PDB file of C-alpha atoms and ligand atoms in Angstrom:
ATOM      1  CA  MET A   1       0.000   0.000   0.000  1.00 85.00           C
ATOM      2  CA  LEU A   2       1.248   3.465  -0.894  1.00 94.00           C
ATOM      3  CA  ILE A   3       0.326   6.186   1.559  1.00 97.00           C
ATOM      4  CA  HIS A   4       0.620   9.855   0.714  1.00 98.00           C
ATOM      5  CA  ILE A   5       1.405  12.002   3.759  1.00 98.00           C
ATOM      6  CA  PRO A   6       0.849  15.654   2.810  1.00 98.00           C
ATOM      7  CA  ASP A   7       2.580  18.646   4.420  1.00 98.00           C
ATOM      8  CA  VAL A   8       5.153  16.780   6.486  1.00 98.00           C
ATOM      9  CA  LEU A   9       7.293  19.920   6.309  1.00 98.00           C
ATOM     10  CA  THR A  10       5.937  23.430   6.775  1.00 96.00           C
ATOM     11  CA  ALA A  11       6.925  26.151   4.283  1.00 96.00           C
ATOM     12  CA  GLU A  12       9.298  27.523   6.905  1.00 97.00           C
ATOM     13  CA  ALA A  13      10.979  24.143   7.459  1.00 98.00           C
ATOM     14  CA  LEU A  14      11.293  23.627   3.700  1.00 97.00           C
ATOM     15  CA  THR A  15      13.052  26.968   3.296  1.00 97.00           C
ATOM     16  CA  LYS A  16      15.432  26.063   6.115  1.00 97.00           C
ATOM     17  CA  CYS A  17      16.189  22.679   4.493  1.00 97.00           C
ATOM     18  CA  ARG A  18      16.801  24.241   1.085  1.00 96.00           C
ATOM     19  CA  THR A  19      19.206  26.812   2.523  1.00 96.00           C
ATOM     20  CA  ILE A  20      21.236  24.038   4.168  1.00 96.00           C
ATOM     21  CA  LEU A  21      21.074  21.857   1.028  1.00 95.00           C
ATOM     22  CA  GLU A  22      22.399  24.644  -1.215  1.00 91.00           C
ATOM     23  CA  ALA A  23      25.737  24.665   0.627  1.00 89.00           C
ATOM     24  CA  ALA A  24      25.848  20.901   1.225  1.00 92.00           C
ATOM     25  CA  PRO A  25      28.800  18.694   0.161  1.00 92.00           C
ATOM     26  CA  TRP A  26      27.128  16.204  -2.219  1.00 93.00           C
ATOM     27  CA  ALA A  27      28.898  12.891  -2.867  1.00 92.00           C
ATOM     28  CA  ASP A  28      28.440   9.855  -5.123  1.00 92.00           C
ATOM     29  CA  GLY A  29      25.168   8.111  -4.210  1.00 89.00           C
ATOM     30  CA  ARG A  30      26.781   4.686  -4.219  1.00 87.00           C
ATOM     31  CA  ILE A  31      28.147   5.303  -0.680  1.00 80.00           C
ATOM     32  CA  THR A  32      25.135   3.496   0.823  1.00 77.00           C
ATOM     33  CA  ALA A  33      24.257   1.094  -2.005  1.00 78.00           C
ATOM     34  CA  GLY A  34      24.681  -2.665  -1.939  1.00 78.00           C
ATOM     35  CA  THR A  35      26.765  -4.206  -4.741  1.00 80.00           C
ATOM     36  CA  GLN A  36      23.699  -4.997  -6.868  1.00 80.00           C
ATOM     37  CA  SER A  37      21.936  -1.644  -6.533  1.00 80.00           C
ATOM     38  CA  ALA A  38      25.269   0.178  -7.015  1.00 82.00           C
ATOM     39  CA  GLN A  39      25.120  -0.972 -10.628  1.00 85.00           C
ATOM     40  CA  VAL A  40      21.887   0.933 -11.277  1.00 89.00           C
ATOM     41  CA  LYS A  41      22.319   3.840  -8.856  1.00 89.00           C
ATOM     42  CA  ASN A  42      23.402   7.086 -10.449  1.00 91.00           C
ATOM     43  CA  ASN A  43      22.703  10.055  -8.190  1.00 92.00           C
ATOM     44  CA  ARG A  44      24.282  12.248  -5.536  1.00 94.00           C
ATOM     45  CA  GLN A  45      23.888  11.834  -1.825  1.00 94.00           C
ATOM     46  CA  LEU A  46      24.783  13.759   1.306  1.00 94.00           C
ATOM     47  CA  PRO A  47      27.371  11.910   3.444  1.00 92.00           C
ATOM     48  CA  GLU A  48      25.825  10.902   6.792  1.00 90.00           C
ATOM     49  CA  ASP A  49      28.538  12.385   8.998  1.00 90.00           C
ATOM     50  CA  THR A  50      28.361  16.041   7.951  1.00 93.00           C
ATOM     51  CA  PRO A  51      26.925  18.934  10.026  1.00 95.00           C
ATOM     52  CA  GLU A  52      24.496  19.587   7.146  1.00 96.00           C
ATOM     53  CA  SER A  53      23.124  16.044   7.431  1.00 95.00           C
ATOM     54  CA  ASP A  54      22.748  16.444  11.199  1.00 95.00           C
ATOM     55  CA  ALA A  55      20.805  19.689  10.848  1.00 97.00           C
ATOM     56  CA  LEU A  56      18.544  18.357   8.080  1.00 98.00           C
ATOM     57  CA  ARG A  57      17.836  15.084   9.899  1.00 97.00           C
ATOM     58  CA  ALA A  58      16.811  16.973  13.040  1.00 97.00           C
ATOM     59  CA  ILE A  59      14.287  19.040  11.056  1.00 98.00           C
ATOM     60  CA  VAL A  60      12.795  15.992   9.304  1.00 98.00           C
ATOM     61  CA  LEU A  61      12.582  13.860  12.464  1.00 98.00           C
ATOM     62  CA  GLU A  62      11.013  16.672  14.477  1.00 97.00           C
ATOM     63  CA  HIS A  63       8.250  17.037  11.882  1.00 98.00           C
ATOM     64  CA  LEU A  64       7.740  13.284  11.491  1.00 97.00           C
ATOM     65  CA  ASN A  65       7.310  12.789  15.213  1.00 96.00           C
ATOM     66  CA  ARG A  66       4.417  15.212  15.370  1.00 95.00           C
ATOM     67  CA  ASN A  67       2.633  13.998  12.222  1.00 98.00           C
ATOM     68  CA  ALA A  68      -0.399  11.959  13.337  1.00 97.00           C
ATOM     69  CA  LEU A  69      -1.044  10.475   9.892  1.00 98.00           C
ATOM     70  CA  PHE A  70       2.542   9.242   9.604  1.00 98.00           C
ATOM     71  CA  LEU A  71       2.518   7.777  13.123  1.00 98.00           C
ATOM     72  CA  SER A  72      -0.760   5.945  12.434  1.00 98.00           C
ATOM     73  CA  ALA A  73       0.344   4.625   9.043  1.00 98.00           C
ATOM     74  CA  ALA A  74       3.864   3.544   9.999  1.00 98.00           C
ATOM     75  CA  LEU A  75       3.536   2.704  13.711  1.00 98.00           C
ATOM     76  CA  PRO A  76       7.301   3.295  13.818  1.00 98.00           C
ATOM     77  CA  ARG A  77       9.518   1.399  16.221  1.00 97.00           C
ATOM     78  CA  ARG A  78      12.853   2.605  14.868  1.00 96.00           C
ATOM     79  CA  ILE A  79      13.544   5.201  12.187  1.00 96.00           C
ATOM     80  CA  PHE A  80      16.805   5.022  10.237  1.00 96.00           C
ATOM     81  CA  PRO A  81      18.303   8.545  10.310  1.00 95.00           C
ATOM     82  CA  PRO A  82      16.983  10.263   7.149  1.00 97.00           C
ATOM     83  CA  LEU A  83      19.337  10.547   4.165  1.00 96.00           C
ATOM     84  CA  PHE A  84      19.270  13.126   1.359  1.00 96.00           C
ATOM     85  CA  ASN A  85      19.738  12.675  -2.370  1.00 96.00           C
ATOM     86  CA  ARG A  86      19.877  14.759  -5.504  1.00 95.00           C
ATOM     87  CA  TYR A  87      19.186  13.796  -9.121  1.00 96.00           C
ATOM     88  CA  GLU A  88      20.505  16.270 -11.658  1.00 95.00           C
ATOM     89  CA  GLY A  89      22.585  16.475 -14.841  1.00 93.00           C
ATOM     90  CA  ALA A  90      24.548  13.285 -15.548  1.00 92.00           C
ATOM     91  CA  ALA A  91      23.726  11.749 -12.116  1.00 92.00           C
ATOM     92  CA  ASN A  92      20.005  11.607 -12.713  1.00 93.00           C
ATOM     93  CA  ALA A  93      18.427   8.174 -12.164  1.00 92.00           C
ATOM     94  CA  PHE A  94      18.226   5.026 -10.037  1.00 94.00           C
ATOM     95  CA  GLY A  95      17.162   1.818 -11.809  1.00 95.00           C
ATOM     96  CA  ASN A  96      14.950  -0.959 -10.438  1.00 95.00           C
ATOM     97  CA  HIS A  97      16.021  -2.349  -7.083  1.00 95.00           C
ATOM     98  CA  ILE A  98      14.763  -3.549  -3.720  1.00 94.00           C
ATOM     99  CA  ASP A  99      16.281  -1.872  -0.669  1.00 94.00           C
ATOM    100  CA  ASN A 100      18.422  -3.858   1.778  1.00 94.00           C
ATOM    101  CA  ALA A 101      16.329  -5.648   4.427  1.00 97.00           C
ATOM    102  CA  VAL A 102      18.412  -4.451   7.359  1.00 97.00           C
ATOM    103  CA  ARG A 103      20.327  -1.184   7.670  1.00 96.00           C
ATOM    104  CA  ILE A 104      22.889  -0.366  10.317  1.00 94.00           C
ATOM    105  CA  CYS A 105      22.974   3.181  11.701  1.00 91.00           C
ATOM    106  CA  ALA A 106      26.528   4.439  11.264  1.00 86.00           C
ATOM    107  CA  ALA A 107      26.424   6.536  14.439  1.00 85.00           C
ATOM    108  CA  THR A 108      24.979   3.985  16.880  1.00 90.00           C
ATOM    109  CA  GLY A 109      25.507   0.579  15.251  1.00 93.00           C
ATOM    110  CA  GLU A 110      21.775  -0.062  15.778  1.00 95.00           C
ATOM    111  CA  ARG A 111      20.054  -2.382  13.284  1.00 97.00           C
ATOM    112  CA  VAL A 112      16.819  -1.285  11.597  1.00 97.00           C
ATOM    113  CA  ARG A 113      14.683  -3.790   9.672  1.00 98.00           C
ATOM    114  CA  THR A 114      13.307  -1.867   6.700  1.00 98.00           C
ATOM    115  CA  ASP A 115       9.585  -2.678   6.928  1.00 98.00           C
ATOM    116  CA  LEU A 116       8.726   0.654   5.300  1.00 98.00           C
ATOM    117  CA  SER A 117      10.491   3.018   2.920  1.00 98.00           C
ATOM    118  CA  ALA A 118       9.779   6.730   2.691  1.00 98.00           C
ATOM    119  CA  THR A 119      10.564   9.495   0.219  1.00 98.00           C
ATOM    120  CA  LEU A 120      10.015  13.081   1.334  1.00 98.00           C
ATOM    121  CA  PHE A 121      10.046  15.411  -1.665  1.00 98.00           C
ATOM    122  CA  LEU A 122      11.996  18.653  -1.141  1.00 98.00           C
ATOM    123  CA  SER A 123      11.925  20.117  -4.688  1.00 97.00           C
ATOM    124  CA  ASP A 124       8.927  21.790  -6.240  1.00 97.00           C
ATOM    125  CA  PRO A 125       7.646  19.420  -8.996  1.00 98.00           C
ATOM    126  CA  ASP A 126       7.501  22.374 -11.415  1.00 98.00           C
ATOM    127  CA  ASP A 127      11.255  22.836 -11.044  1.00 97.00           C
ATOM    128  CA  TYR A 128      12.211  19.516 -12.694  1.00 98.00           C
ATOM    129  CA  ASP A 129      11.060  17.073 -15.364  1.00 98.00           C
ATOM    130  CA  GLY A 130      11.105  13.310 -14.858  1.00 97.00           C
ATOM    131  CA  GLY A 131      12.294  12.020 -11.476  1.00 98.00           C
ATOM    132  CA  GLU A 132       9.139  10.042 -10.720  1.00 98.00           C
ATOM    133  CA  LEU A 133       9.498   7.409  -8.014  1.00 98.00           C
ATOM    134  CA  VAL A 134       7.993   4.309  -9.642  1.00 98.00           C
ATOM    135  CA  ILE A 135       6.853   1.638  -7.191  1.00 97.00           C
ATOM    136  CA  GLU A 136       5.758  -1.803  -8.362  1.00 94.00           C
ATOM    137  CA  ASP A 137       3.220  -3.802  -6.389  1.00 88.00           C
ATOM    138  CA  THR A 138       0.656  -6.514  -7.118  1.00 86.00           C
ATOM    139  CA  TYR A 139      -1.580  -3.844  -8.718  1.00 88.00           C
ATOM    140  CA  GLY A 140       1.100  -2.701 -11.169  1.00 92.00           C
ATOM    141  CA  ALA A 141       3.503   0.246 -11.344  1.00 96.00           C
ATOM    142  CA  HIS A 142       2.695   3.529  -9.608  1.00 97.00           C
ATOM    143  CA  ALA A 143       4.515   6.759 -10.515  1.00 98.00           C
ATOM    144  CA  VAL A 144       4.830   9.155  -7.590  1.00 98.00           C
ATOM    145  CA  LYS A 145       5.857  12.804  -7.832  1.00 98.00           C
ATOM    146  CA  LEU A 146       4.631  14.937  -4.959  1.00 98.00           C
ATOM    147  CA  ALA A 147       4.551  18.553  -3.856  1.00 98.00           C
ATOM    148  CA  ALA A 148       7.563  19.798  -1.893  1.00 98.00           C
ATOM    149  CA  GLY A 149       7.087  18.867   1.752  1.00 98.00           C
ATOM    150  CA  ASP A 150       4.907  15.813   0.979  1.00 98.00           C
ATOM    151  CA  MET A 151       5.970  12.228   1.574  1.00 98.00           C
ATOM    152  CA  VAL A 152       5.134   8.771   0.290  1.00 98.00           C
ATOM    153  CA  LEU A 153       5.330   5.662   2.472  1.00 98.00           C
ATOM    154  CA  TYR A 154       5.579   2.250   0.811  1.00 97.00           C
ATOM    155  CA  PRO A 155       6.456  -1.300   1.823  1.00 96.00           C
ATOM    156  CA  GLY A 156      10.203  -1.862   2.041  1.00 96.00           C
ATOM    157  CA  SER A 157       9.745  -5.082   0.071  1.00 95.00           C
ATOM    158  CA  SER A 158       8.706  -3.170  -3.093  1.00 95.00           C
ATOM    159  CA  LEU A 159      10.680  -3.079  -6.330  1.00 96.00           C
ATOM    160  CA  HIS A 160      11.166   0.605  -7.181  1.00 97.00           C
ATOM    161  CA  ARG A 161      13.178   3.053  -9.261  1.00 97.00           C
ATOM    162  CA  VAL A 162      13.635   6.771  -9.902  1.00 97.00           C
ATOM    163  CA  GLU A 163      13.103   7.826 -13.511  1.00 97.00           C
ATOM    164  CA  PRO A 164      15.784  10.020 -15.140  1.00 97.00           C
ATOM    165  CA  VAL A 165      15.571  13.730 -14.351  1.00 97.00           C
ATOM    166  CA  THR A 166      15.745  15.520 -17.697  1.00 97.00           C
ATOM    167  CA  ARG A 167      15.516  19.149 -16.468  1.00 97.00           C
ATOM    168  CA  GLY A 168      16.352  20.822 -13.167  1.00 97.00           C
ATOM    169  CA  ALA A 169      17.152  19.017  -9.924  1.00 96.00           C
ATOM    170  CA  ARG A 170      15.132  16.638  -7.769  1.00 97.00           C
ATOM    171  CA  VAL A 171      16.175  16.770  -4.125  1.00 97.00           C
ATOM    172  CA  ALA A 172      14.558  14.490  -1.574  1.00 98.00           C
ATOM    173  CA  SER A 173      14.986  12.908   1.807  1.00 98.00           C
ATOM    174  CA  PHE A 174      14.649   9.149   2.023  1.00 97.00           C
ATOM    175  CA  PHE A 175      14.770   6.703   4.882  1.00 97.00           C
ATOM    176  CA  TRP A 176      13.460   3.452   6.301  1.00 98.00           C
ATOM    177  CA  MET A 177      11.520   2.403   9.335  1.00 97.00           C
ATOM    178  CA  GLU A 178      11.079  -0.689  11.384  1.00 98.00           C
ATOM    179  CA  SER A 179       7.431  -0.825  12.402  1.00 98.00           C
ATOM    180  CA  MET A 180       5.959  -2.089  15.667  1.00 98.00           C
ATOM    181  CA  VAL A 181       3.737  -4.129  13.328  1.00 98.00           C
ATOM    182  CA  ARG A 182       5.956  -6.023  10.932  1.00 97.00           C
ATOM    183  CA  GLU A 183       3.359  -7.375   8.481  1.00 96.00           C
ATOM    184  CA  THR A 184       2.143  -4.913   5.854  1.00 95.00           C
ATOM    185  CA  GLU A 185      -1.423  -6.298   5.805  1.00 95.00           C
ATOM    186  CA  ARG A 186      -1.813  -6.050   9.589  1.00 97.00           C
ATOM    187  CA  ARG A 187      -0.438  -2.525   9.537  1.00 97.00           C
ATOM    188  CA  ARG A 188      -2.795  -1.614   6.738  1.00 96.00           C
ATOM    189  CA  LEU A 189      -5.801  -3.008   8.622  1.00 97.00           C
ATOM    190  CA  LEU A 190      -4.893  -1.023  11.731  1.00 98.00           C
ATOM    191  CA  PHE A 191      -4.416   2.144   9.683  1.00 98.00           C
ATOM    192  CA  GLU A 192      -7.786   1.789   7.941  1.00 98.00           C
ATOM    193  CA  MET A 193      -9.459   1.095  11.268  1.00 98.00           C
ATOM    194  CA  ASP A 194      -7.799   4.110  12.884  1.00 98.00           C
ATOM    195  CA  MET A 195      -8.905   6.389  10.033  1.00 98.00           C
ATOM    196  CA  ALA A 196     -12.498   5.062  10.230  1.00 97.00           C
ATOM    197  CA  ILE A 197     -12.583   5.587  14.018  1.00 97.00           C
ATOM    198  CA  LEU A 198     -11.299   9.138  13.537  1.00 96.00           C
ATOM    199  CA  GLU A 199     -14.142   9.859  11.117  1.00 97.00           C
ATOM    200  CA  LEU A 200     -16.715   8.270  13.408  1.00 96.00           C
ATOM    201  CA  ARG A 201     -15.519  10.380  16.343  1.00 95.00           C
ATOM    202  CA  GLU A 202     -15.714  13.528  14.225  1.00 96.00           C
ATOM    203  CA  THR A 203     -19.203  12.803  12.902  1.00 95.00           C
ATOM    204  CA  GLN A 204     -20.817  11.036  15.866  1.00 92.00           C
ATOM    205  CA  GLY A 205     -18.720  11.931  18.882  1.00 94.00           C
ATOM    206  CA  ASP A 206     -17.571   9.288  21.345  1.00 94.00           C
ATOM    207  CA  SER A 207     -20.622   7.035  21.125  1.00 94.00           C
ATOM    208  CA  ALA A 208     -20.545   3.667  22.928  1.00 95.00           C
ATOM    209  CA  PRO A 209     -19.870   1.681  19.701  1.00 95.00           C
ATOM    210  CA  THR A 210     -17.049   4.082  18.790  1.00 95.00           C
ATOM    211  CA  VAL A 211     -15.481   3.598  22.215  1.00 96.00           C
ATOM    212  CA  ASN A 212     -15.780  -0.192  21.749  1.00 97.00           C
ATOM    213  CA  LEU A 213     -14.226  -0.012  18.306  1.00 97.00           C
ATOM    214  CA  THR A 214     -11.359   2.103  19.667  1.00 97.00           C
ATOM    215  CA  GLY A 215     -10.824  -0.614  22.263  1.00 98.00           C
ATOM    216  CA  CYS A 216     -10.684  -3.231  19.502  1.00 98.00           C
ATOM    217  CA  TYR A 217      -8.037  -1.158  17.696  1.00 98.00           C
ATOM    218  CA  HIS A 218      -5.865  -1.019  20.790  1.00 98.00           C
ATOM    219  CA  ASN A 219      -6.356  -4.690  21.550  1.00 98.00           C
ATOM    220  CA  LEU A 220      -5.362  -5.655  18.002  1.00 98.00           C
ATOM    221  CA  LEU A 221      -2.308  -3.414  18.274  1.00 98.00           C
ATOM    222  CA  ARG A 222      -1.459  -5.003  21.633  1.00 98.00           C
ATOM    223  CA  MET A 223      -1.729  -8.465  20.030  1.00 98.00           C
ATOM    224  CA  TRP A 224       0.499  -7.593  17.058  1.00 98.00           C
ATOM    225  CA  ALA A 225       2.958  -4.951  18.264  1.00 98.00           C
ATOM    226  CA  GLU A 226       6.615  -5.710  18.988  1.00 97.00           C
ATOM    227  CA  VAL A 227       8.024  -2.940  21.181  1.00 95.00           C
TER     228      VAL A 227
HETATM  229 NI1  LIG B   1      15.575   2.345  -2.959  1.00 61.31          NI
END
C-alpha cells in the first residue's frame, strides 16, 4: 500500500532545508548502495557524517514525530536517520532495485529492519522534469511525484526506481523504518481502522460503539505490536 502524507514539512521548514542543502557537500550516491543496486544507482547523496546532514535530519525527524497520519500509518519502532539525495545532470536516475532488508545506523551501530520506505520530496515538482518514483506492487507500477514537503510511504519489500531527471534538480529525503507491526497487511488493517474511528468520532462523537471499536483497535495493536 502506498500512503501519501501531505505537508510533512511546513513552508518555513522547507526553506530552512533548502538553505542548508544549497551549501551541502554532495557525494556519489553509491556510498550506501549494496553491490547490486550500485550498478543501477546514479545520483548524488549527502554523506551521513556532515553537520548539514545532522541539521537536516533533526528538522525531518522533528516534523515526522508530530505527524499523526505518519505515526498511524507507519507505527514506527525505529527510524533510520533520514538521508538526502539529488538527481541532476549526468547523475540523474536510479534503476529498479529492492532496498536492503536491514540497515545499520553508522552513528549507533543499531540495526533497523526496513519494513517501510519513505521518500520526502523537497523540490517543487515544477522545477524539474522526470524524477518520478515508480513503485511496483501486485496492482502494477505507480509513478509518484509529490509537492515539496509531501511524503510517500511504501512497503520496504517493493521493487522501485527513480526515472531520469531531464531538467532541473530533484532533491529528496529518504529513509526506512522498522514498524511495531511487521506485516504490511496487519499494519494496513490497523491504519484503515484508525482512520475510520477518527471519522466516526468527528461525525458522531464518542458514542458507545465508537469507544468499543477504539478498544478493539488497541487490543489488536497489543496483540500484534513488537516494542
Ligand atoms: Ni531504494
